[in-house]
PDB file of C-alpha atoms in Angstrom:
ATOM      1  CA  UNK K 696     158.960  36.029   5.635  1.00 58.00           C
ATOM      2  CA  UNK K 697     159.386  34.319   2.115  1.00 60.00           C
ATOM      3  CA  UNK K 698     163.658  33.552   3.383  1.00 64.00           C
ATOM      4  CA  UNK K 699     162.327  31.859   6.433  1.00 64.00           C
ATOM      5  CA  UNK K 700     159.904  29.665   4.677  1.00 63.00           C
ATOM      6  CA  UNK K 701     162.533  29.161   2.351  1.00 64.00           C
ATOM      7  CA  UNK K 702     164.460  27.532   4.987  1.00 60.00           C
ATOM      8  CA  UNK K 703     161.984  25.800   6.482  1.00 68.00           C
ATOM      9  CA  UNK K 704     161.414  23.950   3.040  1.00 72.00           C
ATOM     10  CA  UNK K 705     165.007  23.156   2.708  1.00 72.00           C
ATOM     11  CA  UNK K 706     165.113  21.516   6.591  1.00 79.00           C
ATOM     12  CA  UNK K 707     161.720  19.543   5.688  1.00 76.00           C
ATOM     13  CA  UNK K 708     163.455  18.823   2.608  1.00 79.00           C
ATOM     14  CA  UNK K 709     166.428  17.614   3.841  1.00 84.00           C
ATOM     15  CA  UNK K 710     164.955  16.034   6.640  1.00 82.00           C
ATOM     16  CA  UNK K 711     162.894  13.805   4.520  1.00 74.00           C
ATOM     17  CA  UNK K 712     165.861  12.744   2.435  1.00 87.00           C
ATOM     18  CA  UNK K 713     167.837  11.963   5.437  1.00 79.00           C
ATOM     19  CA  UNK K 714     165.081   9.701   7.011  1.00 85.00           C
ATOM     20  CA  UNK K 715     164.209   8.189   3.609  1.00 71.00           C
ATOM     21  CA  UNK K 716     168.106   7.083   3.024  1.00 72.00           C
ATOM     22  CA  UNK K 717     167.795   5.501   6.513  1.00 84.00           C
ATOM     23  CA  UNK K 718     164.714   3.284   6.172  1.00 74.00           C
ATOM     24  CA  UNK K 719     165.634   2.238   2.533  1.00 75.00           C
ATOM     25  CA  UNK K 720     169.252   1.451   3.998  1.00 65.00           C
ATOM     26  CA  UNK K 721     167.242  -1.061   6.437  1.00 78.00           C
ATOM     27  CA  UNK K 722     164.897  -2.097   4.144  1.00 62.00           C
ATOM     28  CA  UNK K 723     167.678  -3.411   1.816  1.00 68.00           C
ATOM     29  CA  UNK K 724     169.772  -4.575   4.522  1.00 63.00           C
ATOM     30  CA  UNK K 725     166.688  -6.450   5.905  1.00 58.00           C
ATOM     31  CA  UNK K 726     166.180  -7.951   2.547  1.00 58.00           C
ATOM     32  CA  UNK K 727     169.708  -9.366   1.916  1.00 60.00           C
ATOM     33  CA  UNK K 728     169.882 -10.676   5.566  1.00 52.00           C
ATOM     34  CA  UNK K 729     166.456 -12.352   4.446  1.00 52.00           C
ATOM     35  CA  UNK K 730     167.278 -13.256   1.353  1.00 45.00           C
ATOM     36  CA  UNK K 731     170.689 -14.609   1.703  1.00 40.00           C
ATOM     37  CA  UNK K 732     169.749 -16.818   4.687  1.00 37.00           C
ATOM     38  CA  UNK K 733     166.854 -18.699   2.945  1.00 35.00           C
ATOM     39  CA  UNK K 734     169.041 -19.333  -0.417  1.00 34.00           C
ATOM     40  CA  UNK K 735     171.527 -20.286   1.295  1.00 35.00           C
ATOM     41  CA  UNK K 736     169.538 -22.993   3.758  1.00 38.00           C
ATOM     42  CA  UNK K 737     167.841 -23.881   0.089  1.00 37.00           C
ATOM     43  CA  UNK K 738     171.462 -24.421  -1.406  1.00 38.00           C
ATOM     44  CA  UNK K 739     172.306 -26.741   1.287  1.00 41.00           C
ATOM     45  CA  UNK K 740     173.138 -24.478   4.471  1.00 50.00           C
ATOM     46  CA  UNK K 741     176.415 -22.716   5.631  1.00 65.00           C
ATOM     47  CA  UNK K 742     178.220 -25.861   4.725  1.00 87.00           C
ATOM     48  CA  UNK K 743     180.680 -25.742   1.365  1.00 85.00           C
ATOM     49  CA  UNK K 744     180.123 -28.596  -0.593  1.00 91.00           C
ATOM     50  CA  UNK K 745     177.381 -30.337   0.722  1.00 95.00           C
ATOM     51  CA  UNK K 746     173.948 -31.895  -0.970  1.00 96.00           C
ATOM     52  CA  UNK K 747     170.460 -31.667  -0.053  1.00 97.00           C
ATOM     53  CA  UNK K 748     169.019 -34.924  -0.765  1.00 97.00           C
ATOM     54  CA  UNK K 749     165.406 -35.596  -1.914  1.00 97.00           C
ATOM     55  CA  UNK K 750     163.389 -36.770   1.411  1.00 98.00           C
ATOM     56  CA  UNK K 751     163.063 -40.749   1.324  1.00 98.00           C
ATOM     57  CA  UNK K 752     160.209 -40.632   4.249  1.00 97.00           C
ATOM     58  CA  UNK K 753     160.856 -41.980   7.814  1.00 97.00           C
ATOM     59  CA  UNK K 754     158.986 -45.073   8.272  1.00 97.00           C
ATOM     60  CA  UNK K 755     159.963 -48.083  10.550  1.00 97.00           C
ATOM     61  CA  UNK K 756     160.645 -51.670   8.852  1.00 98.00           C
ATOM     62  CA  UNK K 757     161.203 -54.665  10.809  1.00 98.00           C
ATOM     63  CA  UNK K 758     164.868 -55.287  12.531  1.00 98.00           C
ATOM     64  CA  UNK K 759     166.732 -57.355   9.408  1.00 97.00           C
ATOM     65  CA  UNK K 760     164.658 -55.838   6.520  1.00 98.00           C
ATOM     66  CA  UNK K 761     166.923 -54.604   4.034  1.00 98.00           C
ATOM     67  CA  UNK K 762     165.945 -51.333   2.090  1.00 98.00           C
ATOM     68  CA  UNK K 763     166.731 -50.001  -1.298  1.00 97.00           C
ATOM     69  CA  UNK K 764     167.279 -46.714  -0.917  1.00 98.00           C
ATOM     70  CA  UNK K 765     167.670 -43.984  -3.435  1.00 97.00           C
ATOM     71  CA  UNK K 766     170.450 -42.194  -2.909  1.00 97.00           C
ATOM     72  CA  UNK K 767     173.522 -44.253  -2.293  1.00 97.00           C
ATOM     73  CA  UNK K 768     174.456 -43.316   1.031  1.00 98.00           C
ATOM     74  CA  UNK K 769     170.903 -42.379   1.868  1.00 98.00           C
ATOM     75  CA  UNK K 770     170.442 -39.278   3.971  1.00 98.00           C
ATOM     76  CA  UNK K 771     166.695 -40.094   5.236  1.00 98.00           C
ATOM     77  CA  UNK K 772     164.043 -42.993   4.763  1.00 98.00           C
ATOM     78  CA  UNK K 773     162.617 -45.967   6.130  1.00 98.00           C
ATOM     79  CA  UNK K 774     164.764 -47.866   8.831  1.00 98.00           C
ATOM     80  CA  UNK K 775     164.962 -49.952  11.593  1.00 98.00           C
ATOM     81  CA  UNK K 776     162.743 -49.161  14.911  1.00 98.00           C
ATOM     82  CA  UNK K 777     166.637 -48.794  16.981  1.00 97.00           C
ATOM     83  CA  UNK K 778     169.122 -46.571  16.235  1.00 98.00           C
ATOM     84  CA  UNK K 779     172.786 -47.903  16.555  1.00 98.00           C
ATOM     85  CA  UNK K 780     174.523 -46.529  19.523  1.00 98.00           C
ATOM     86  CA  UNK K 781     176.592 -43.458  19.143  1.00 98.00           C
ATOM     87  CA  UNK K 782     180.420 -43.896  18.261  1.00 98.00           C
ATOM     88  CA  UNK K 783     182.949 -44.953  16.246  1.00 97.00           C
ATOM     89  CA  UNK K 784     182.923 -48.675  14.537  1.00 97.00           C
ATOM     90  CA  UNK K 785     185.731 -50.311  13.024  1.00 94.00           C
ATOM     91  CA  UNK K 786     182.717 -53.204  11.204  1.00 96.00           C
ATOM     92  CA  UNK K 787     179.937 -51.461   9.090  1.00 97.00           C
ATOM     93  CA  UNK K 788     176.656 -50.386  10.951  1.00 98.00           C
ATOM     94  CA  UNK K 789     173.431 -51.754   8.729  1.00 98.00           C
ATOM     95  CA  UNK K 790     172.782 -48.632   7.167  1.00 98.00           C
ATOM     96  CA  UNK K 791     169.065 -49.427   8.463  1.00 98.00           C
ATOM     97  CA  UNK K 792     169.852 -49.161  11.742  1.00 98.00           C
ATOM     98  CA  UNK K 793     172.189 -45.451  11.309  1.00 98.00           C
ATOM     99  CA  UNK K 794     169.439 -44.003   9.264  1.00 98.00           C
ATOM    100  CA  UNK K 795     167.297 -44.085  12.477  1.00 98.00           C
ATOM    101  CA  UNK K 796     170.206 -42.126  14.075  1.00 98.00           C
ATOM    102  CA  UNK K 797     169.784 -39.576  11.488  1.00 98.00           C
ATOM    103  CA  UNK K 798     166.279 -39.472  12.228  1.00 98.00           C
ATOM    104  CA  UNK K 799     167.001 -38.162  15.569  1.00 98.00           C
ATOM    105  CA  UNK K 800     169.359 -35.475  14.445  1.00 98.00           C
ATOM    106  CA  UNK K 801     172.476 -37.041  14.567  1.00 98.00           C
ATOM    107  CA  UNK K 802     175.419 -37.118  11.832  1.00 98.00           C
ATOM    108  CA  UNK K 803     176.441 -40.636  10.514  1.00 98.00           C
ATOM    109  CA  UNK K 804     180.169 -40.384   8.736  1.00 98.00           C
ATOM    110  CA  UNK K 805     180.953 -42.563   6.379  1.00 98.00           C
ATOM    111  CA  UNK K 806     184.656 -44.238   4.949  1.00 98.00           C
ATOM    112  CA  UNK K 807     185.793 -46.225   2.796  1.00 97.00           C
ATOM    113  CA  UNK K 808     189.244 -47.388   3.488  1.00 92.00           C
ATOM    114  CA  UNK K 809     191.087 -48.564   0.284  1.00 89.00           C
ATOM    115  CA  UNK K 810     194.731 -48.183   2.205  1.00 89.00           C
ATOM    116  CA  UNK K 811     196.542 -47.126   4.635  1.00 90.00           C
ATOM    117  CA  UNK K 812     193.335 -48.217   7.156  1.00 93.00           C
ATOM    118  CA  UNK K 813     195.217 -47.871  10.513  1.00 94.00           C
ATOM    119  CA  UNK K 814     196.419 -44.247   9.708  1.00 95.00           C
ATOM    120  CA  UNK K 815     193.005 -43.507   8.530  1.00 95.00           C
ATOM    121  CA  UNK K 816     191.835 -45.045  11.560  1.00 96.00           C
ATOM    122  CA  UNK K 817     193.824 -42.690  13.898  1.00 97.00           C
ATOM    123  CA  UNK K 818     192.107 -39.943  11.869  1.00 97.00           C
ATOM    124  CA  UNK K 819     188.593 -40.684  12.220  1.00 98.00           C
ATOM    125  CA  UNK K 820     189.285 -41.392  16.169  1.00 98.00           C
ATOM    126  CA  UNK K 821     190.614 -37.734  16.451  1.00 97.00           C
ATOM    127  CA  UNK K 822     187.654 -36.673  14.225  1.00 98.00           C
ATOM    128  CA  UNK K 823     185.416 -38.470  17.060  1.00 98.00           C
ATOM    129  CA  UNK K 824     187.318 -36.540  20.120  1.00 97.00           C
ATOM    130  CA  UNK K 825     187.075 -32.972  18.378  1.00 96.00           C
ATOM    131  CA  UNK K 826     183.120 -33.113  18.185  1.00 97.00           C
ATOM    132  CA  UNK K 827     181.770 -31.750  20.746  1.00 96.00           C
ATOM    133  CA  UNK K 828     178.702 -32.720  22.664  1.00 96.00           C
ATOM    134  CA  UNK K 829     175.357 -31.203  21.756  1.00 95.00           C
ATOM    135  CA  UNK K 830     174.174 -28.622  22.919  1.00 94.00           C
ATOM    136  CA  UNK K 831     170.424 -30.035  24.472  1.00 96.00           C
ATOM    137  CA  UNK K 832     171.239 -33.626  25.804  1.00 96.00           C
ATOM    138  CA  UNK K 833     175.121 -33.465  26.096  1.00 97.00           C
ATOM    139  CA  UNK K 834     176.532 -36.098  24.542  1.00 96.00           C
ATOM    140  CA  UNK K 835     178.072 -36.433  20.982  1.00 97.00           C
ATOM    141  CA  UNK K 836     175.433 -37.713  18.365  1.00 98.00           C
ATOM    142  CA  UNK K 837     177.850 -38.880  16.032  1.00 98.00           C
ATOM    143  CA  UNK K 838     178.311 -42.179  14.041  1.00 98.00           C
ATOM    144  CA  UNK K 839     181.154 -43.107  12.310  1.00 98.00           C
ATOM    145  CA  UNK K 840     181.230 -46.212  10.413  1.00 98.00           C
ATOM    146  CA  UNK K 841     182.544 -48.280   7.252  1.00 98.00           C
ATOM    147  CA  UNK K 842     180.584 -48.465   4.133  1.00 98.00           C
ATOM    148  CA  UNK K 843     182.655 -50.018   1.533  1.00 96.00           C
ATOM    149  CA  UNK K 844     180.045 -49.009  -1.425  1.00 96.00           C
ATOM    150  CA  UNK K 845     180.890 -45.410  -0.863  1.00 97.00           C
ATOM    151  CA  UNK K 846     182.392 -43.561  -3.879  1.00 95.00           C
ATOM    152  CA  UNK K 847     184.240 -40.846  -2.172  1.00 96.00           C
ATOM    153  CA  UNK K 848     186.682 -41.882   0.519  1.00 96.00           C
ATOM    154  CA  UNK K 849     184.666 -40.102   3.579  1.00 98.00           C
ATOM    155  CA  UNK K 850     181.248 -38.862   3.602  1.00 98.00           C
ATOM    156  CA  UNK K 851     178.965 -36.764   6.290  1.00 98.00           C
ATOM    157  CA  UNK K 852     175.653 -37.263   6.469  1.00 98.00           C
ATOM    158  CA  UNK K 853     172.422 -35.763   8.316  1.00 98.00           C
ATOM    159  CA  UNK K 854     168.568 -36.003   7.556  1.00 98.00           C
ATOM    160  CA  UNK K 855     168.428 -34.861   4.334  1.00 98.00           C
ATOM    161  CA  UNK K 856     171.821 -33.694   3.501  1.00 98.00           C
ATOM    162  CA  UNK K 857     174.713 -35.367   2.341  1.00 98.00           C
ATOM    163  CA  UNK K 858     179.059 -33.986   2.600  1.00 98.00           C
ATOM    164  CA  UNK K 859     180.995 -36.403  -0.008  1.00 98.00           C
ATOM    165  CA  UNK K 860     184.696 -36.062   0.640  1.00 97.00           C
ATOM    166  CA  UNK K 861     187.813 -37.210  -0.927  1.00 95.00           C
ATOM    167  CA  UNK K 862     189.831 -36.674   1.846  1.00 95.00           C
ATOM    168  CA  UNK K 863     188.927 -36.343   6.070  1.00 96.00           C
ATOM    169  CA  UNK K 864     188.681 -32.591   6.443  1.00 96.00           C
ATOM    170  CA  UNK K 865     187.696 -32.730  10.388  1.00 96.00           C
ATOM    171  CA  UNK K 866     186.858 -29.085  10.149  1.00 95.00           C
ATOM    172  CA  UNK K 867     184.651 -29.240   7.448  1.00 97.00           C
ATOM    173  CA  UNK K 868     182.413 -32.032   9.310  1.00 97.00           C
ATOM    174  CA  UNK K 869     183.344 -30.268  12.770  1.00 96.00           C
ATOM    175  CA  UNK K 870     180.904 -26.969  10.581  1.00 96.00           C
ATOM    176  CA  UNK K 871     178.448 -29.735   8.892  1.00 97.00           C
ATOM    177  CA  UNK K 872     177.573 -31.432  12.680  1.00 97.00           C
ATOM    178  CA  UNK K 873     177.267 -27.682  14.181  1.00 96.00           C
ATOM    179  CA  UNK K 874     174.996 -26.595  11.077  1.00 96.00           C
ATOM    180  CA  UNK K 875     172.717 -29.739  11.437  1.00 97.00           C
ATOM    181  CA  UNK K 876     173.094 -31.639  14.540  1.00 97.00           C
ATOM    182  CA  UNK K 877     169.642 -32.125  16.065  1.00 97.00           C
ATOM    183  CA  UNK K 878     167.446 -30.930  12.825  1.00 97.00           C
ATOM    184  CA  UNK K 879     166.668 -34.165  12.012  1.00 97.00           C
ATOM    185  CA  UNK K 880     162.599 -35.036  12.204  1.00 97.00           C
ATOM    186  CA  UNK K 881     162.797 -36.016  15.880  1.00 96.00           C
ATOM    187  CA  UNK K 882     164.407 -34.596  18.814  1.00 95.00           C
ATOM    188  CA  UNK K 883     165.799 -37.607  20.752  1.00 93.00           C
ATOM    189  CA  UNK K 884     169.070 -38.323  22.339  1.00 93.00           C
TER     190      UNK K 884
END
């Protein structure tokens, strides 16, 4: 009798150890998948390169009211009561009026063109026919616009977060307008 409750202790035993590997193999999993997915949103999101800006607030000012913003490009705060339309503009957009678009989710991109504007031009217009529409009203919520104070050639911007680039990499804002295209404050075409 003392062999079989030998073995009987062993199988417990052993039984324990097996289901104690398994839940501390999904506890840690759990964790990192946790854990990984919060830093990273706090670090910016899934986006290389890109800032999260302090919040400027989101309160309307009267059509023509120029703002001093913070952050130069700003990436949220008080503008205009209409957005700009959704496109691509070959004059500069008040930035009042785009940081409404930003407001309702949408992702402004930014250039200044110190040469070669026409072939930077064809760039940004293939940049604007590779986004695709999104995903709840169906249309693409991008802006693309000059802003000749810009330090970087190109930027991306959404509410809160900012993409400096020195160079158009349409993938790169292709994965910043998936990652934050209609997270802005208000959900609005």
């Amino acid at each position: 009798m003392g062999q079989k409750s030998n073995v009987r202790n062993n199988n417990a035993l052993i039984l324990g150890i097996v289901i104690g590997a398994i839940v501390l193999g999904i506890a840690i999993v759990a964790f990192l998948v946790l854990t990984s997915s919060s830093t990273s949103k706090d670090l910016g999101g899934y986006v290389p390169q890109e800032q999260r800006i302090p919040n400027e607030g989101r309160s309307h000012v009267a059509t023509g009211t120029k703002v001093n913003y913070k952050h130069n490009p700003p990436a949220s705060g008080p503008h205009w009561p209409s957005p700009a339309n959704w496109g691509i503009y070959k004059e500069q957009v008040p930035t009042e009026a785009w940081v409404h678009n930003l407001e309702h989710g949408g992702i402004v991109v930014l250039y200044n063109c110190r040469q070669n504007c026409k072939e930077v031009q064809k760039q940004l217009e293939n940049l604007y026919n590779s986004i695709p529409p999104d995903p709840v009203f169906n249309e693409k919520k991008i802006l693309i616009t000059p802003y000749p104070s810009l330090q970087t050639s190109f930027a991306a911007l959404a509410w809160d977060y900012y993409l400096p680039m020195d160079s158009l990499d349409n993938q790169l804002v292709l994965r910043f307008y998936r990652e934050h295209i209609n997270k802005g404050p208000e959900l609005v075409p």
